[in-house]
Short mmCIF file of C-alpha atoms and ligand atoms in Angstrom, two decimals:
data_model
loop_
_atom_site.label_atom_id
_atom_site.label_comp_id
_atom_site.label_asym_id
_atom_site.label_seq_id
_atom_site.Cartn_x
_atom_site.Cartn_y
_atom_site.Cartn_z
CA MET A 1 -37.78 17.47 186.38
CA ASP A 2 -34.28 18.29 185.13
CA PRO A 3 -33.32 15.11 183.19
CA LEU A 4 -29.73 15.44 184.35
CA ILE A 5 -30.84 14.55 187.89
CA LYS A 6 -31.98 11.11 186.78
CA HIS A 7 -28.83 10.53 184.74
CA ILE A 8 -26.62 11.43 187.67
CA GLN A 9 -28.50 9.18 190.06
CA LYS A 10 -28.40 6.28 187.61
CA GLU A 11 -24.71 6.72 186.97
CA PHE A 12 -24.04 6.92 190.68
CA ASN A 13 -25.79 3.57 191.07
CA THR A 14 -23.59 1.97 188.42
CA HIS A 15 -20.39 3.10 190.19
CA PHE A 16 -21.26 3.13 193.89
CA PRO A 17 -23.65 1.43 196.33
CA GLY A 18 -26.39 3.13 198.33
CA ASN A 19 -29.03 5.78 197.77
CA PRO A 20 -27.36 9.11 197.21
CA THR A 21 -28.47 12.56 198.23
CA LEU A 22 -28.79 14.76 195.14
CA ILE A 23 -27.57 18.33 195.09
CA TYR A 24 -28.15 21.15 192.61
CA SER A 25 -25.26 23.64 192.46
CA PRO A 26 -25.26 26.58 190.01
CA GLY A 27 -22.70 28.74 188.26
CA ARG A 28 -22.97 32.50 188.49
CA VAL A 29 -22.83 35.72 186.53
CA ASN A 30 -21.70 39.01 187.93
CA LEU A 31 -23.71 42.00 186.74
CA ILE A 32 -21.23 44.51 188.10
CA GLY A 33 -18.53 44.82 190.79
CA GLU A 34 -15.41 43.11 189.47
CA HIS A 35 -12.24 42.66 191.53
CA THR A 36 -13.93 44.46 194.39
CA ASP A 37 -14.72 41.45 196.60
CA TYR A 38 -11.19 40.91 197.92
CA ASN A 39 -10.97 44.66 198.56
CA ASP A 40 -13.91 44.43 200.99
CA GLY A 41 -16.12 46.16 198.43
CA PHE A 42 -19.49 45.57 196.78
CA VAL A 43 -20.56 43.07 194.13
CA LEU A 44 -23.81 42.27 192.32
CA PRO A 45 -23.73 38.62 191.18
CA ALA A 46 -26.54 36.14 190.57
CA ALA A 47 -26.75 32.36 190.35
CA ILE A 48 -27.72 31.11 186.88
CA ASN A 49 -29.36 28.11 185.30
CA LYS A 50 -26.07 26.49 184.31
CA ARG A 51 -25.41 23.94 186.99
CA ILE A 52 -23.83 20.77 188.22
CA ILE A 53 -25.77 17.97 189.86
CA LEU A 54 -24.00 15.90 192.48
CA ALA A 55 -24.96 12.54 193.93
CA ILE A 56 -23.32 11.87 197.27
CA ALA A 57 -23.59 9.12 199.91
CA PRO A 58 -21.63 7.83 202.92
CA ASN A 59 -19.74 4.63 202.01
CA GLY A 60 -18.91 3.24 205.46
CA LEU A 61 -15.22 3.17 204.52
CA ASP A 62 -12.33 5.47 205.37
CA LYS A 63 -12.22 6.47 201.73
CA ILE A 64 -13.26 9.36 199.53
CA ARG A 65 -14.23 8.08 196.08
CA LEU A 66 -14.98 10.66 193.43
CA TYR A 67 -16.24 10.41 189.87
CA ALA A 68 -16.43 13.41 187.53
CA ARG A 69 -18.44 12.35 184.49
CA ASP A 70 -17.43 15.32 182.30
CA MET A 71 -13.68 15.22 182.91
CA ASP A 72 -11.03 13.28 180.97
CA GLN A 73 -9.63 11.78 184.15
CA LYS A 74 -12.84 10.76 185.85
CA HIS A 75 -11.84 8.76 188.94
CA TYR A 76 -10.12 9.90 192.07
CA VAL A 77 -9.83 7.86 195.27
CA THR A 78 -8.02 8.76 198.48
CA ASP A 79 -8.01 7.90 202.16
CA LEU A 80 -10.23 10.09 204.27
CA ASN A 81 -7.57 10.96 206.79
CA ASN A 82 -4.67 11.37 204.46
CA ASN A 83 -2.59 14.49 204.81
CA HIS A 84 -4.19 15.75 201.58
CA GLN A 85 -2.03 17.57 199.08
CA GLN A 86 -2.79 19.01 195.66
CA THR A 87 -3.43 16.14 193.27
CA GLY A 88 -2.07 17.49 190.00
CA MET A 89 -5.44 16.54 188.50
CA HIS A 90 -6.95 19.90 189.33
CA TRP A 91 -10.65 19.12 189.86
CA PRO A 92 -10.23 16.86 192.93
CA ASP A 93 -8.38 19.73 194.61
CA TYR A 94 -11.62 21.66 195.03
CA VAL A 95 -13.17 18.70 196.84
CA LEU A 96 -10.09 18.01 198.95
CA GLY A 97 -9.81 21.71 199.79
CA VAL A 98 -13.33 21.56 201.20
CA ILE A 99 -12.53 18.41 203.23
CA ASP A 100 -9.36 20.06 204.49
CA GLN A 101 -11.32 23.10 205.69
CA LEU A 102 -14.05 21.03 207.31
CA GLN A 103 -11.49 18.94 209.17
CA LYS A 104 -9.59 22.04 210.30
CA ARG A 105 -12.84 23.41 211.70
CA GLY A 106 -13.38 20.22 213.69
CA ASN A 107 -16.29 18.85 211.62
CA THR A 108 -16.56 15.08 211.65
CA ILE A 109 -16.64 13.66 208.15
CA GLU A 110 -16.81 9.98 207.27
CA GLY A 111 -15.94 8.22 204.04
CA PHE A 112 -18.21 9.08 201.10
CA ASP A 113 -18.77 8.56 197.39
CA CYS A 114 -19.60 11.43 195.06
CA LEU A 115 -20.42 11.55 191.36
CA PHE A 116 -21.15 14.81 189.58
CA GLY A 117 -21.64 16.39 186.17
CA GLY A 118 -23.30 19.36 184.51
CA ASP A 119 -23.09 22.11 181.94
CA ILE A 120 -21.07 24.96 183.47
CA PRO A 121 -18.24 25.54 180.99
CA ILE A 122 -14.90 25.25 182.76
CA GLY A 123 -12.66 28.31 182.79
CA ALA A 124 -15.34 30.52 181.23
CA GLY A 125 -15.64 32.75 184.29
CA LEU A 126 -18.95 31.20 185.34
CA SER A 127 -17.53 29.75 188.57
CA SER A 128 -17.62 26.05 187.89
CA SER A 129 -15.12 25.61 190.72
CA ALA A 130 -17.30 27.42 193.27
CA ALA A 131 -20.18 25.23 192.11
CA LEU A 132 -18.17 22.10 192.83
CA GLU A 133 -17.04 23.38 196.23
CA GLY A 134 -20.53 24.54 197.14
CA GLY A 135 -22.21 21.36 195.93
CA VAL A 136 -19.83 19.09 197.84
CA LEU A 137 -20.26 21.22 200.97
CA ALA A 138 -24.04 21.16 200.75
CA GLY A 139 -23.91 17.40 200.23
CA LEU A 140 -21.59 16.72 203.17
CA ASN A 141 -23.55 19.14 205.31
CA HIS A 142 -26.68 17.13 204.57
CA ILE A 143 -25.41 13.57 204.86
CA PHE A 144 -23.30 14.18 207.99
CA ASN A 145 -25.66 16.69 209.67
CA LEU A 146 -22.96 19.31 210.00
CA GLU A 147 -25.43 22.18 210.50
CA ILE A 148 -23.37 24.70 208.59
CA ASN A 149 -25.35 27.66 207.29
CA ARG A 150 -25.13 29.03 203.76
CA VAL A 151 -22.95 32.02 204.54
CA GLU A 152 -20.50 29.76 206.38
CA MET A 153 -20.49 27.39 203.43
CA ALA A 154 -19.54 30.29 201.17
CA GLU A 155 -16.71 31.19 203.55
CA ILE A 156 -15.48 27.59 203.69
CA GLY A 157 -15.49 27.37 199.89
CA GLN A 158 -13.44 30.54 199.64
CA GLN A 159 -10.95 29.33 202.25
CA ALA A 160 -10.63 26.01 200.42
CA GLU A 161 -9.66 27.88 197.30
CA ASN A 162 -7.32 30.31 199.09
CA GLN A 163 -5.52 27.75 201.20
CA PHE A 164 -5.64 24.50 199.24
CA VAL A 165 -6.01 25.42 195.58
CA GLY A 166 -3.84 28.53 195.93
CA VAL A 167 -6.07 31.15 194.27
CA GLN A 168 -6.48 34.19 196.49
CA CYS A 169 -10.07 34.73 195.35
CA GLY A 170 -12.68 36.78 197.16
CA ILE A 171 -16.02 35.43 198.34
CA MET A 172 -18.30 36.53 195.50
CA ASP A 173 -18.49 33.25 193.56
CA GLN A 174 -19.11 31.02 196.56
CA PHE A 175 -21.64 33.47 197.95
CA ALA A 176 -23.64 33.65 194.73
CA ASN A 177 -23.54 29.86 194.49
CA GLN A 178 -25.02 29.45 197.98
CA LEU A 179 -27.30 32.48 198.28
CA GLY A 180 -28.63 32.77 194.74
CA LYS A 181 -32.36 33.29 194.34
CA SER A 182 -34.62 33.14 191.28
CA GLU A 183 -35.12 36.44 189.49
CA SER A 184 -32.82 38.26 191.91
CA ALA A 185 -29.33 39.65 191.90
CA ILE A 186 -27.44 39.71 195.21
CA LYS A 187 -25.97 42.98 196.36
CA LEU A 188 -23.24 41.83 198.72
CA ASP A 189 -21.11 43.91 201.02
CA CYS A 190 -17.98 41.77 201.04
CA ARG A 191 -16.79 43.34 204.29
CA SER A 192 -19.80 42.67 206.53
CA LEU A 193 -21.32 39.93 204.34
CA GLU A 194 -24.62 41.76 204.60
CA PHE A 195 -26.63 41.15 201.47
CA THR A 196 -29.85 42.19 199.77
CA HIS A 197 -31.67 40.41 196.97
CA TYR A 198 -32.52 42.90 194.22
CA PRO A 199 -35.37 41.88 191.90
CA PHE A 200 -33.97 41.29 188.43
CA ASP A 201 -36.99 39.96 186.63
CA ARG A 202 -37.45 41.93 183.44
CA ASP A 203 -39.03 39.70 180.81
CA ASP A 204 -37.90 42.09 178.10
CA VAL A 205 -34.19 41.90 179.00
CA SER A 206 -31.90 38.89 178.47
CA ILE A 207 -28.47 38.11 179.82
CA LEU A 208 -26.29 37.09 176.91
CA LEU A 209 -22.83 35.65 177.51
CA PHE A 210 -20.21 35.55 174.77
CA ASP A 211 -17.47 33.04 175.47
CA THR A 212 -14.03 33.85 174.05
CA LYS A 213 -12.90 30.29 174.82
CA VAL A 214 -9.65 31.86 175.91
CA ARG A 215 -8.51 29.99 179.02
CA ARG A 216 -5.33 31.46 180.39
CA GLU A 217 -3.10 30.30 183.19
CA LEU A 218 -2.19 33.96 183.44
CA ALA A 219 -5.54 34.52 185.05
CA THR A 220 -4.41 32.88 188.30
CA SER A 221 -0.99 34.46 188.59
CA GLU A 222 -2.10 37.92 187.49
CA TYR A 223 -5.08 37.69 189.82
CA ASN A 224 -2.78 37.28 192.79
CA VAL A 225 -0.60 40.12 191.47
CA ARG A 226 -3.63 42.46 191.38
CA ARG A 227 -4.40 41.62 195.00
CA LYS A 228 -0.84 42.52 195.97
CA GLN A 229 -0.97 45.80 194.06
CA CYS A 230 -4.13 46.80 195.91
CA GLU A 231 -2.48 45.91 199.22
CA GLU A 232 0.54 48.01 198.21
CA GLY A 233 -1.75 51.00 197.64
CA VAL A 234 -3.30 50.48 201.06
CA LYS A 235 0.11 50.31 202.74
CA ILE A 236 1.16 53.61 201.19
CA LEU A 237 -2.09 55.33 202.17
CA GLN A 238 -1.87 53.96 205.71
CA LYS A 239 1.18 56.16 206.24
CA PHE A 240 -1.11 59.16 205.84
CA LYS A 241 -4.21 57.68 207.46
CA PRO A 242 -3.38 54.75 209.75
CA SER A 243 -7.04 53.81 210.33
CA ILE A 244 -7.33 52.53 206.74
CA LYS A 245 -7.62 48.75 206.66
CA ASN A 246 -8.15 48.28 202.95
CA LEU A 247 -9.41 50.06 199.84
CA ARG A 248 -12.96 50.09 201.17
CA ASP A 249 -11.83 52.71 203.70
CA VAL A 250 -10.19 54.98 201.13
CA GLU A 251 -12.05 58.04 199.95
CA GLY A 252 -11.48 59.40 196.46
CA HIS A 253 -9.97 62.68 197.58
CA LEU A 254 -7.39 60.92 199.78
CA LEU A 255 -6.28 58.78 196.86
CA GLU A 256 -6.01 61.84 194.61
CA LYS A 257 -4.06 63.76 197.23
CA HIS A 258 -1.46 60.99 197.42
CA ARG A 259 -1.47 60.03 193.79
CA THR A 260 2.16 61.01 193.37
CA ASP A 261 3.20 59.14 196.52
CA MET A 262 2.64 55.82 194.79
CA PRO A 263 3.69 54.17 191.52
CA GLU A 264 1.28 55.07 188.72
CA LEU A 265 0.33 51.44 188.26
CA VAL A 266 -0.71 51.13 191.90
CA TYR A 267 -2.68 54.37 191.67
CA ASN A 268 -4.52 53.02 188.61
CA ARG A 269 -5.45 49.80 190.39
CA CYS A 270 -6.75 51.70 193.42
CA ARG A 271 -8.60 54.24 191.29
CA TYR A 272 -10.39 51.45 189.46
CA VAL A 273 -11.50 49.74 192.68
CA LEU A 274 -12.85 52.96 194.17
CA ASP A 275 -14.72 53.75 190.94
CA GLU A 276 -16.12 50.25 190.66
CA ASN A 277 -17.47 50.25 194.21
CA ARG A 278 -19.27 53.49 193.49
CA ARG A 279 -20.63 52.07 190.25
CA VAL A 280 -22.10 49.05 192.05
CA LEU A 281 -23.98 51.25 194.49
CA GLU A 282 -25.24 53.49 191.69
CA ALA A 283 -26.19 50.49 189.57
CA CYS A 284 -28.28 49.10 192.46
CA GLN A 285 -30.06 52.42 192.65
CA HIS A 286 -30.74 52.23 188.90
CA LEU A 287 -32.25 48.79 189.43
CA SER A 288 -34.52 50.13 192.15
CA ASP A 289 -35.55 52.95 189.83
CA GLY A 290 -36.20 50.52 186.98
CA ASP A 291 -33.62 52.43 184.93
CA ILE A 292 -32.00 49.57 183.05
CA GLN A 293 -30.50 51.92 180.46
CA SER A 294 -28.35 53.68 183.08
CA PHE A 295 -27.54 50.32 184.62
CA GLY A 296 -26.14 49.21 181.26
CA GLY A 297 -24.08 52.41 181.04
CA LYS A 298 -22.39 51.44 184.31
CA MET A 299 -21.51 48.05 182.82
CA TYR A 300 -19.67 49.70 179.93
CA ALA A 301 -17.85 52.02 182.36
CA SER A 302 -16.86 48.97 184.42
CA HIS A 303 -15.37 47.35 181.32
CA TYR A 304 -13.34 50.41 180.39
CA GLY A 305 -11.94 50.55 183.93
CA LEU A 306 -11.04 46.87 183.86
CA ARG A 307 -9.40 47.35 180.47
CA ASP A 308 -7.51 50.60 181.03
CA LEU A 309 -6.85 50.90 184.76
CA TYR A 310 -6.98 47.40 186.19
CA GLU A 311 -5.62 45.82 182.98
CA VAL A 312 -7.28 42.43 183.28
CA SER A 313 -9.03 42.39 179.90
CA CYS A 314 -7.64 40.94 176.67
CA ARG A 315 -8.08 41.58 172.96
CA GLU A 316 -10.87 39.00 172.59
CA LEU A 317 -12.92 40.50 175.42
CA ASP A 318 -12.39 44.03 174.13
CA VAL A 319 -13.47 43.05 170.62
CA LEU A 320 -16.67 41.55 172.04
CA VAL A 321 -17.51 44.70 173.97
CA ASP A 322 -16.57 46.94 171.02
CA ALA A 323 -18.84 44.86 168.79
CA THR A 324 -21.88 45.71 170.92
CA GLU A 325 -21.32 49.47 171.09
CA PRO A 326 -23.10 50.46 167.85
CA LEU A 327 -25.89 47.91 168.22
CA ASP A 328 -29.44 48.92 169.08
CA GLY A 329 -30.88 46.74 171.79
CA VAL A 330 -27.65 46.29 173.76
CA LEU A 331 -28.02 47.98 177.13
CA GLY A 332 -24.66 47.09 178.63
CA SER A 333 -21.62 44.91 178.02
CA ARG A 334 -18.43 44.12 179.91
CA MET A 335 -15.90 41.43 180.66
CA MET A 336 -16.86 39.29 183.61
CA GLY A 337 -14.92 37.52 186.35
CA GLY A 338 -11.17 37.43 186.84
CA GLY A 339 -10.39 38.41 183.24
CA PHE A 340 -7.78 37.54 180.57
CA GLY A 341 -10.39 35.38 178.86
CA GLY A 342 -13.71 33.78 179.69
CA CYS A 343 -16.96 35.58 178.92
CA THR A 344 -18.46 38.99 178.46
CA ILE A 345 -21.84 39.62 180.04
CA ASN A 346 -24.34 41.61 177.99
CA LEU A 347 -27.75 42.95 178.86
CA VAL A 348 -29.82 42.97 175.70
CA LEU A 349 -33.44 43.44 174.75
CA GLU A 350 -35.00 40.01 174.57
CA SER A 351 -36.52 40.72 171.17
CA GLU A 352 -33.06 41.54 169.75
CA VAL A 353 -31.05 38.57 171.05
CA GLU A 354 -30.71 36.74 167.73
CA PRO A 355 -29.75 39.71 165.51
CA ILE A 356 -27.33 40.97 168.17
CA ALA A 357 -25.69 37.55 168.56
CA THR A 358 -25.33 37.32 164.77
CA ARG A 359 -23.74 40.77 164.46
CA VAL A 360 -21.32 40.17 167.33
CA LYS A 361 -20.28 36.80 165.92
CA GLU A 362 -19.64 38.37 162.50
CA PHE A 363 -17.60 41.21 163.98
CA TYR A 364 -15.55 38.80 166.10
CA ILE A 365 -14.67 36.51 163.23
CA HIS A 366 -13.85 39.51 161.05
CA GLU A 367 -11.51 41.00 163.69
CA LEU A 368 -9.95 37.83 165.08
CA GLY A 369 -10.51 35.12 162.49
CA LYS A 370 -12.10 32.72 164.97
CA PRO A 371 -15.64 31.93 166.12
CA VAL A 372 -17.28 32.87 169.41
CA ASP A 373 -19.91 30.94 171.34
CA TYR A 374 -22.82 32.45 173.17
CA TYR A 375 -25.20 31.38 175.95
CA ILE A 376 -28.37 32.88 177.30
CA ALA A 377 -28.27 32.81 181.09
CA LYS A 378 -31.34 32.86 183.28
CA ILE A 379 -31.05 33.86 186.90
CA GLY A 380 -31.91 30.97 189.19
CA LYS A 381 -31.74 29.52 192.67
CA GLY A 382 -28.65 28.81 194.74
CA THR A 383 -27.28 25.45 195.81
CA SER A 384 -29.96 23.16 197.15
CA VAL A 385 -30.60 19.64 198.30
CA LEU A 386 -33.02 18.02 195.87
CA GLU A 387 -36.00 15.99 196.94
CA TYR A 388 -35.21 12.31 196.97
CA PHE A 389 -37.01 10.31 194.31
CA ALA A 390 -37.31 6.52 194.34
CA ALA A 391 -35.24 4.55 191.82
CA ASP A 392 -38.37 3.25 190.02
CA GLU A 393 -39.32 6.85 189.19
CA SER A 394 -36.08 7.08 187.21
CA SER A 395 -36.78 4.11 184.98
CA ASP A 396 -37.51 6.02 181.74
C1 GLA B 1 -12.87 35.55 190.28
C2 GLA B 1 -12.80 35.37 191.78
C3 GLA B 1 -13.79 36.27 192.50
C4 GLA B 1 -13.66 37.73 192.03
C5 GLA B 1 -13.62 37.80 190.50
C6 GLA B 1 -13.30 39.18 190.01
O1 GLA B 1 -14.12 35.12 189.81
O2 GLA B 1 -13.05 34.02 192.14
O3 GLA B 1 -13.61 36.18 193.90
O4 GLA B 1 -12.55 38.35 192.60
O5 GLA B 1 -12.67 36.91 189.94
O6 GLA B 1 -14.32 40.05 190.37
#
C-alpha cells in the first residue's frame, strides 16, 4: 500500500476526531491539445502517479476545518455557512470554491474536517489545484452521499476555479483528475464531453517531465487574455458566419479568408487553436496505428505553435525543447499546461532516459546558468475513494 495513505490517516487522527474516508487524487499530464479546452476543442491528457491523499470526515459542527500538511500556512477554519470569500491564503480557495459550487447547486453539506498532502509540485503545470478540488469533491460526495457522477465533479471543479478562484480555465485538468485510467490517455471532446480512453501502455516509452521551476503570476493574467483574444476572433468571424459559436466551428479556409479582417495577433491565436485541434485528432490516429514517432512529431509542432503563434512559452521552456531536438531517443517534446513556466513533457525511449536527462540538464545549465529538475511520470488511475483500513493496520 502507498505509505502516504497511512501517514495521512495517522496525522488526521492527531488533529481531528473520527475515522476519516481516504481519497486518492492525482495530478495530470497533457500529451497534446493545449489551450484548446476553453475553445470547445480536443485534448489528450492522462492522470499520473503524482498524487495527493486526503482524509475527510464529518465533524458534527457547523465548521470546515482544513489542514494542509505540505503548506507553510497549514490551518484554515471557517464557518460552514459563511458567505465565503477568497482567503488570501490561496490553497483554501480551491476547497471553498468547491463548497460554494455545491451549495449553489442545492447540495446539503455539513461541517467536516479534511487533512491532505502529497507530491504534486505546485505551479509546475501538473494540476495540483484540480487534484485538490477533485479530491475534496470525491470526499464530500462520499461522506454526504451526494450522488454526483465523475463528469459532474469535473464540471463543478472547473466552475469553482472560474467563479471563486478567478481563473477562467477549461475543463481538461478536472476531467483528467476524475476520469483518468491506468495505461490510458483520455481523448476528450471539450464541447460534448464525450471521451475515449486510448491505450498508452508502451513499456519502451517513458514520459519525462523537466521542471523549469519558473512559477509566474503572469500565467493567470495572460491565460485570461488568451481566452479573450480567442473570443475576439470568434466575434469577428461571426459577422461573416453567424452560426459560429466558438473556434471549434471555424474551418481553416474561413479563417484564412478573413485573415486581414482581424488584428494579426488575433489571427495568430485562432490559427494556433485550429492547428492544435487538428493535431490532437491526428495524434490519436497515430496512437491507434502504434506510430509513436509521428505522435512525437505532433508534440514538437504543438510546441512551436505555442511558442510562435499563441506566445505562451518562455525562454526556459524553449531551451528545454531545443535541448531535446538533436538527441536520439527523444520522440517528442513540448511545453505543457498554461505556459510561461512549469514543465515540458517529453516522450523518450525508456532505455535512454538517463543519458537524455543528463544531456538536457547540461544544456540547460550551459544556456541559463541554473539547474533543472526532472520527473518520470507514469499514467495512473483517476480520483478514487480508498478502501478503509482499521487503525491497527497502520501501526508500523
Ligand atoms: C491550464 C488550464 C486548462 C488548460 C491548460 C492549457 O492547465 O487549467 O484548462 O486550458 O492550462 O491547455
